[in-house]
Coordinates of C-alpha atoms and ligand atoms in Angstrom, one line a residue:
M1 CA 124.8 71.6 103.4
K2 CA 125.0 72.3 107.2
N3 CA 126.4 70.1 109.4
I4 CA 123.9 68.1 110.8
E5 CA 123.8 64.3 112.0
W6 CA 120.6 63.7 109.4
S7 CA 120.1 60.2 109.9
S8 CA 119.4 61.1 113.8
L9 CA 116.6 63.8 113.2
T10 CA 113.4 63.2 114.8
F11 CA 110.2 65.1 114.1
G12 CA 111.2 68.0 116.0
Y13 CA 112.0 72.2 115.6
M14 CA 115.2 73.1 114.7
P15 CA 116.2 76.8 114.2
T16 CA 116.8 77.5 110.7
D17 CA 118.1 80.9 108.8
Y18 CA 115.1 82.5 107.4
N19 CA 111.3 82.2 107.7
V20 CA 109.0 84.6 105.4
R21 CA 106.2 86.6 106.0
C22 CA 103.2 88.5 104.8
Y23 CA 100.6 91.1 106.3
Y24 CA 96.8 91.4 105.5
R25 CA 95.9 95.0 106.4
N26 CA 93.2 97.2 104.8
G27 CA 91.8 94.3 102.6
K28 CA 95.1 93.2 101.2
W29 CA 98.1 90.9 101.4
G30 CA 101.6 93.0 101.5
E31 CA 104.8 92.3 100.1
V32 CA 106.4 89.1 101.5
E33 CA 109.3 89.8 103.5
V34 CA 111.9 87.8 104.6
C35 CA 112.8 87.4 108.1
S36 CA 115.5 85.9 110.5
D37 CA 113.9 86.3 113.6
E38 CA 112.2 83.1 114.7
Y39 CA 109.8 85.2 117.4
L40 CA 106.6 86.9 116.8
K41 CA 105.4 91.1 118.1
L42 CA 101.9 89.9 119.1
H43 CA 99.1 92.5 120.4
M44 CA 98.0 90.4 123.6
A45 CA 94.1 91.2 122.5
A46 CA 95.0 89.1 118.9
T47 CA 92.3 87.0 117.7
C48 CA 94.7 83.9 117.6
L49 CA 95.7 84.5 121.0
H50 CA 91.8 84.7 122.4
Y51 CA 89.8 82.8 119.8
G52 CA 91.6 80.5 118.3
Q53 CA 92.2 82.7 115.1
E54 CA 94.6 80.0 113.5
A55 CA 95.6 77.9 111.1
F56 CA 98.5 75.9 109.5
E57 CA 99.5 73.8 107.3
G58 CA 101.9 71.0 106.5
L59 CA 104.1 69.7 103.6
K60 CA 107.2 68.5 102.9
A61 CA 110.3 69.4 100.2
Y62 CA 113.1 66.3 99.3
R63 CA 116.0 66.2 98.0
C64 CA 116.0 64.1 95.0
P65 CA 118.6 61.5 93.8
D66 CA 118.5 63.3 90.6
G67 CA 120.1 66.6 92.3
K68 CA 116.6 68.2 92.5
V69 CA 114.6 69.4 95.0
R70 CA 110.8 69.1 95.2
V71 CA 107.5 69.8 97.4
F72 CA 104.5 67.4 96.7
R73 CA 100.8 68.8 96.4
V74 CA 101.9 72.7 97.4
E75 CA 98.9 73.7 95.4
A76 CA 96.6 71.1 97.4
N77 CA 97.4 72.6 100.4
A78 CA 97.1 76.2 99.7
E79 CA 93.6 75.3 98.5
R80 CA 93.1 73.2 102.2
L81 CA 94.4 76.6 104.1
Q82 CA 91.7 78.8 101.8
N83 CA 88.4 76.0 102.9
T84 CA 90.4 76.5 106.6
S85 CA 90.3 80.2 106.3
R86 CA 86.7 80.5 105.0
G87 CA 85.8 78.0 108.0
I88 CA 87.0 80.6 110.4
V89 CA 86.2 83.9 109.1
M90 CA 89.9 84.4 107.8
P91 CA 91.0 85.7 104.8
E92 CA 92.4 83.4 102.1
V93 CA 95.9 83.4 101.2
P94 CA 95.8 83.2 97.5
T95 CA 97.3 80.4 95.9
E96 CA 100.2 82.3 93.7
L97 CA 101.4 84.1 97.0
F98 CA 101.1 80.2 98.5
T99 CA 103.2 79.0 96.2
E100 CA 105.5 81.6 95.9
M101 CA 106.2 82.0 99.6
V102 CA 106.9 78.5 100.2
K103 CA 109.4 78.3 97.1
K104 CA 111.1 81.3 98.5
V105 CA 111.8 80.1 102.0
V106 CA 112.6 76.7 101.1
R107 CA 115.5 78.3 98.4
L108 CA 116.4 80.4 101.5
N109 CA 116.9 77.7 103.7
Q110 CA 118.7 74.8 101.2
E111 CA 121.1 74.1 103.2
F112 CA 118.8 72.9 105.9
I113 CA 117.5 70.1 103.1
P114 CA 118.7 67.0 104.5
P115 CA 120.3 64.9 102.2
Y116 CA 118.3 61.8 99.7
E117 CA 120.3 58.8 101.7
S118 CA 118.9 60.1 104.9
G119 CA 115.1 59.3 104.7
A120 CA 115.0 62.6 106.3
S121 CA 113.0 65.7 104.8
L122 CA 112.6 69.3 104.8
Y123 CA 109.0 70.0 107.0
I124 CA 107.5 73.3 105.8
R125 CA 104.9 75.1 108.4
P126 CA 102.8 77.5 106.5
L127 CA 100.8 79.3 109.8
L128 CA 98.0 82.1 109.1
I129 CA 97.3 84.1 112.3
G130 CA 94.7 86.8 113.4
T131 CA 96.4 89.7 114.4
S132 CA 94.5 92.4 115.3
A133 CA 92.9 93.3 118.5
Q134 CA 89.9 92.4 119.5
V135 CA 87.7 91.8 122.5
G136 CA 84.5 91.1 121.4
V137 CA 84.3 87.8 119.6
R138 CA 84.6 88.5 115.9
P139 CA 87.1 88.0 113.2
A140 CA 90.4 90.2 113.3
E141 CA 91.1 93.3 110.9
E142 CA 94.8 92.1 110.0
Y143 CA 96.7 88.8 109.9
C144 CA 100.0 87.9 109.6
F145 CA 100.4 84.8 107.2
L146 CA 104.5 82.8 107.6
I147 CA 106.3 80.1 106.4
F148 CA 109.1 78.6 108.5
V149 CA 110.7 75.0 107.7
T150 CA 112.6 72.7 110.1
P151 CA 114.3 69.4 108.8
V152 CA 112.4 66.4 110.2
G153 CA 113.1 62.9 110.4
P154 CA 110.4 59.9 111.1
Y155 CA 107.1 61.0 113.0
F156 CA 107.2 57.7 114.8
K157 CA 110.4 55.9 116.4
G158 CA 111.1 53.8 113.6
G159 CA 109.9 55.4 110.0
F160 CA 107.8 52.4 108.3
C161 CA 107.0 50.1 110.6
A162 CA 104.2 48.7 112.4
N163 CA 103.1 50.4 115.6
P164 CA 100.0 50.0 118.5
Y165 CA 97.3 52.5 118.2
V166 CA 94.5 52.3 121.1
I167 CA 90.8 53.9 120.9
V168 CA 89.5 56.5 123.1
R169 CA 86.0 57.5 123.8
D170 CA 86.4 59.5 126.6
V171 CA 87.8 62.5 124.2
D172 CA 86.7 63.8 120.9
R173 CA 89.3 65.9 119.0
A174 CA 86.4 67.7 116.7
A175 CA 82.3 67.9 116.6
P176 CA 80.6 66.5 113.9
L177 CA 79.7 70.2 112.6
G178 CA 82.9 71.4 114.2
T179 CA 86.1 72.5 112.9
G180 CA 87.2 69.0 112.3
M181 CA 87.6 69.0 108.9
F182 CA 90.0 72.5 109.1
K183 CA 93.8 72.1 110.1
V184 CA 93.1 74.7 113.2
G185 CA 94.8 74.7 116.1
G186 CA 91.8 74.3 118.6
N187 CA 91.4 70.3 116.6
Y188 CA 95.2 69.4 118.3
A189 CA 94.4 71.2 121.9
A190 CA 91.7 69.1 121.6
S191 CA 93.7 65.9 121.3
L192 CA 96.7 67.2 123.5
R193 CA 94.9 64.7 127.2
A194 CA 94.2 61.5 124.8
N195 CA 97.3 62.0 122.7
R196 CA 99.5 62.3 126.2
R197 CA 97.7 59.5 127.9
A198 CA 98.1 56.6 124.5
H199 CA 101.7 57.8 124.7
E200 CA 102.3 57.0 128.4
Q201 CA 100.5 53.6 127.6
G202 CA 103.0 52.8 124.8
Y203 CA 101.0 53.5 121.9
A204 CA 102.2 55.5 118.9
S205 CA 99.0 57.4 119.1
E206 CA 95.1 57.8 119.8
F207 CA 92.5 56.4 117.3
Y208 CA 89.1 58.2 117.6
L209 CA 85.5 57.2 116.8
D210 CA 83.3 59.4 115.5
A211 CA 82.2 61.6 118.6
K212 CA 78.7 61.5 117.7
E213 CA 77.7 57.8 117.9
K214 CA 81.3 56.0 118.8
K215 CA 80.7 54.1 116.2
Y216 CA 82.7 54.4 113.1
V217 CA 85.9 55.1 112.6
D218 CA 87.4 58.5 112.7
E219 CA 91.2 59.3 112.8
C220 CA 94.4 57.8 114.2
G221 CA 95.6 61.4 116.3
A222 CA 97.4 63.4 113.8
A223 CA 96.4 61.1 110.4
N224 CA 93.9 59.2 108.3
F225 CA 93.1 55.9 108.5
F226 CA 93.3 53.8 105.4
G227 CA 92.2 49.8 106.1
I228 CA 92.7 47.0 103.3
K229 CA 91.4 43.9 102.4
N230 CA 90.4 42.0 99.1
D231 CA 92.6 44.5 97.2
T232 CA 90.5 47.3 98.3
Y233 CA 92.0 50.3 100.1
V234 CA 88.7 51.2 102.4
T235 CA 89.3 54.8 104.0
P236 CA 86.6 56.6 106.0
K237 CA 84.1 59.3 105.0
S238 CA 83.1 61.4 108.1
S239 CA 82.4 65.3 108.2
S240 CA 85.0 65.7 111.4
I241 CA 88.5 64.2 109.7
L242 CA 90.6 66.5 108.0
P243 CA 90.8 66.0 104.2
S244 CA 94.5 64.5 104.4
I245 CA 96.6 65.2 101.1
T246 CA 98.2 62.2 101.8
N247 CA 95.1 60.0 102.2
K248 CA 94.0 61.8 98.6
S249 CA 97.3 60.6 97.2
L250 CA 97.0 57.0 98.1
M251 CA 93.4 56.9 97.0
Q252 CA 95.0 57.8 93.5
I253 CA 98.0 55.6 93.7
A254 CA 95.7 52.4 94.9
E255 CA 94.1 52.7 92.0
D256 CA 96.7 53.1 89.6
L257 CA 98.1 50.2 91.2
G258 CA 94.6 48.3 90.6
M259 CA 93.2 48.3 93.7
K260 CA 89.9 49.2 94.1
V261 CA 89.2 52.2 96.2
E262 CA 86.1 53.0 98.8
R263 CA 85.7 56.0 101.0
R264 CA 82.5 55.6 103.1
P265 CA 82.2 54.8 107.0
I266 CA 84.0 52.0 108.8
S267 CA 82.2 50.7 111.7
E268 CA 84.2 49.7 114.3
D269 CA 82.8 46.4 113.7
E270 CA 84.3 46.0 110.3
L271 CA 87.5 46.5 111.4
D272 CA 88.4 42.5 112.1
S273 CA 87.9 41.9 108.4
F274 CA 90.8 44.5 107.2
E275 CA 94.1 42.5 106.3
E276 CA 96.5 45.5 106.7
A277 CA 95.5 49.2 108.4
G278 CA 97.6 52.2 108.2
A279 CA 97.6 56.2 109.4
C280 CA 98.5 58.0 106.5
G281 CA 99.7 62.3 106.4
T282 CA 102.6 64.2 105.6
A283 CA 104.6 63.7 108.9
A284 CA 103.3 60.1 109.5
V285 CA 104.0 59.2 105.4
I286 CA 102.0 55.7 105.6
S287 CA 102.4 53.9 109.0
P288 CA 101.2 50.6 109.5
I289 CA 99.0 50.0 112.5
S290 CA 100.3 46.9 114.1
H291 CA 97.0 46.5 116.4
L292 CA 94.4 48.8 117.8
D293 CA 93.1 48.0 121.2
D294 CA 90.1 49.3 122.6
M295 CA 90.5 49.1 126.4
D296 CA 86.4 49.9 126.9
T297 CA 85.4 46.3 125.5
G298 CA 88.9 44.5 125.2
K299 CA 89.0 44.0 121.9
V300 CA 91.8 43.8 119.9
Y301 CA 91.9 44.2 116.1
N302 CA 95.3 42.7 114.6
F303 CA 96.8 44.0 111.5
G304 CA 100.3 42.5 111.6
E305 CA 103.8 43.3 113.2
K306 CA 105.2 43.6 110.2
P307 CA 104.2 46.4 107.1
G308 CA 101.9 44.4 104.7
P309 CA 102.8 43.7 100.8
W310 CA 99.7 46.8 99.6
S311 CA 101.1 49.3 102.2
T312 CA 104.4 48.3 101.4
K313 CA 103.7 49.3 97.6
L314 CA 101.5 52.3 98.3
Y315 CA 104.8 53.8 100.6
N316 CA 106.6 52.8 97.8
T317 CA 104.9 54.4 95.3
L318 CA 104.4 57.5 96.8
R319 CA 107.7 58.0 98.6
G320 CA 109.0 57.1 95.0
I321 CA 106.3 60.4 93.7
Q322 CA 107.9 62.6 96.2
Y323 CA 111.6 62.0 95.3
G324 CA 111.4 62.3 91.8
T325 CA 112.5 58.0 91.0
V326 CA 108.6 57.2 90.3
E327 CA 107.1 59.2 87.3
D328 CA 104.5 61.7 88.2
K329 CA 102.1 61.0 86.3
H330 CA 99.6 62.9 87.9
G331 CA 101.7 66.4 88.4
W332 CA 101.5 66.3 91.7
T333 CA 105.3 67.6 91.9
T334 CA 107.2 71.1 91.7
V335 CA 110.6 71.4 91.2
V336 CA 112.1 74.3 93.3
I337 CA 115.9 73.8 93.0
E338 CA 116.8 72.1 90.0
Ligands
PLP1 N1 95.0 64.4 109.9 C1 95.2 65.1 111.0 C2 94.2 65.6 112.2 C3 96.5 65.7 110.3 O1 96.7 67.0 111.4 C4 97.2 65.6 109.2 C5 98.6 66.0 109.5 O2 98.3 67.2 108.1 C6 96.3 64.6 108.3 C7 95.2 64.0 108.6 C8 97.2 64.5 107.5 O3 96.7 65.2 106.4 P1 97.9 65.4 105.0 O4 98.3 64.1 104.6 O5 97.5 66.9 104.1 O6 99.2 65.7 105.7
COI2 C1 101.5 66.7 109.1 O1 101.3 65.4 108.8 O2 101.8 67.6 108.6 C2 100.7 67.5 110.5 O3 100.4 68.0 110.3 C3 100.8 66.1 111.9 C4 101.0 66.8 112.9 C5 102.6 67.3 112.8 C6 100.0 68.3 113.4

């Protein structure tokens, strides 16, 4: 294993030894290439640079206490990238190719997979970009699919602890019939202004209401929202949020733990009734929300300064499945290194 201060890692980029790449030309995917260069040589008129033909994914590999390395829900990430590809007219990366490349890049960089005790993990970042030149607005003919990895610590300082969020009304990350349900760079570009302001004001992240009516809950920055009341896990249904794989898993785990699960529109007024609330995602895992400020109305929604009992149970079960200490009864993990 590399000599790295694993337990002081934050969620950032660190160079590793290899990335893997595959090119789409003449209507088909080529051979997988192993590369040690961190840079790409791109045509200056590539569609990814001008017209946002860019999609990415995010998943993690975990070094487990039984000595194995597991990745979480790799097929679900492949399927979401395929859906995103259909959304912005790019060729689909087949699930087998996606999975083969994930396994390869993790194995090639195994010295960078943090030890179990550190609480850190290996973040896997697949990226699909249009590479051929266009000046008119139309899809590229050629694409590059690449995957790099980087060891990461918690997305929010302190890991599993409650953080404040702030509702924004003057910025939308995605339109109701736009690209919010796809994992494309443009959504993140649209969020940067609000995200920077939230950080400057001391919040963990900005919190979006639906773009059309500003009445319903959408997302917590780069994570989905869930609220808990009366032993029920409630999460928004909206056309402009990213279908989070973590959230999907938590809905199943909640059910397995005996909770009721509801996926439906959540009005801002309803926020007052939740006993616990949190943000969830690959990077965020579960990040409980301490309070949510609505600066326009002066309203503050309080969910507790400490992670609540259901959030803690959900967090421990999810982590347990990812680290192979809780039975993986839904077949979510893939052992990459025995
Ligand atoms: N919502 C947004 C906007 C995201 O960027 C992410 C991160 O991927 C999520 C939600 C959480 O999704 P997942 O759990 O699949 O990582
Ligand atoms: C993730 O949770 O994987 C994300 O993509 C969040 C952010 C780093 C974009």
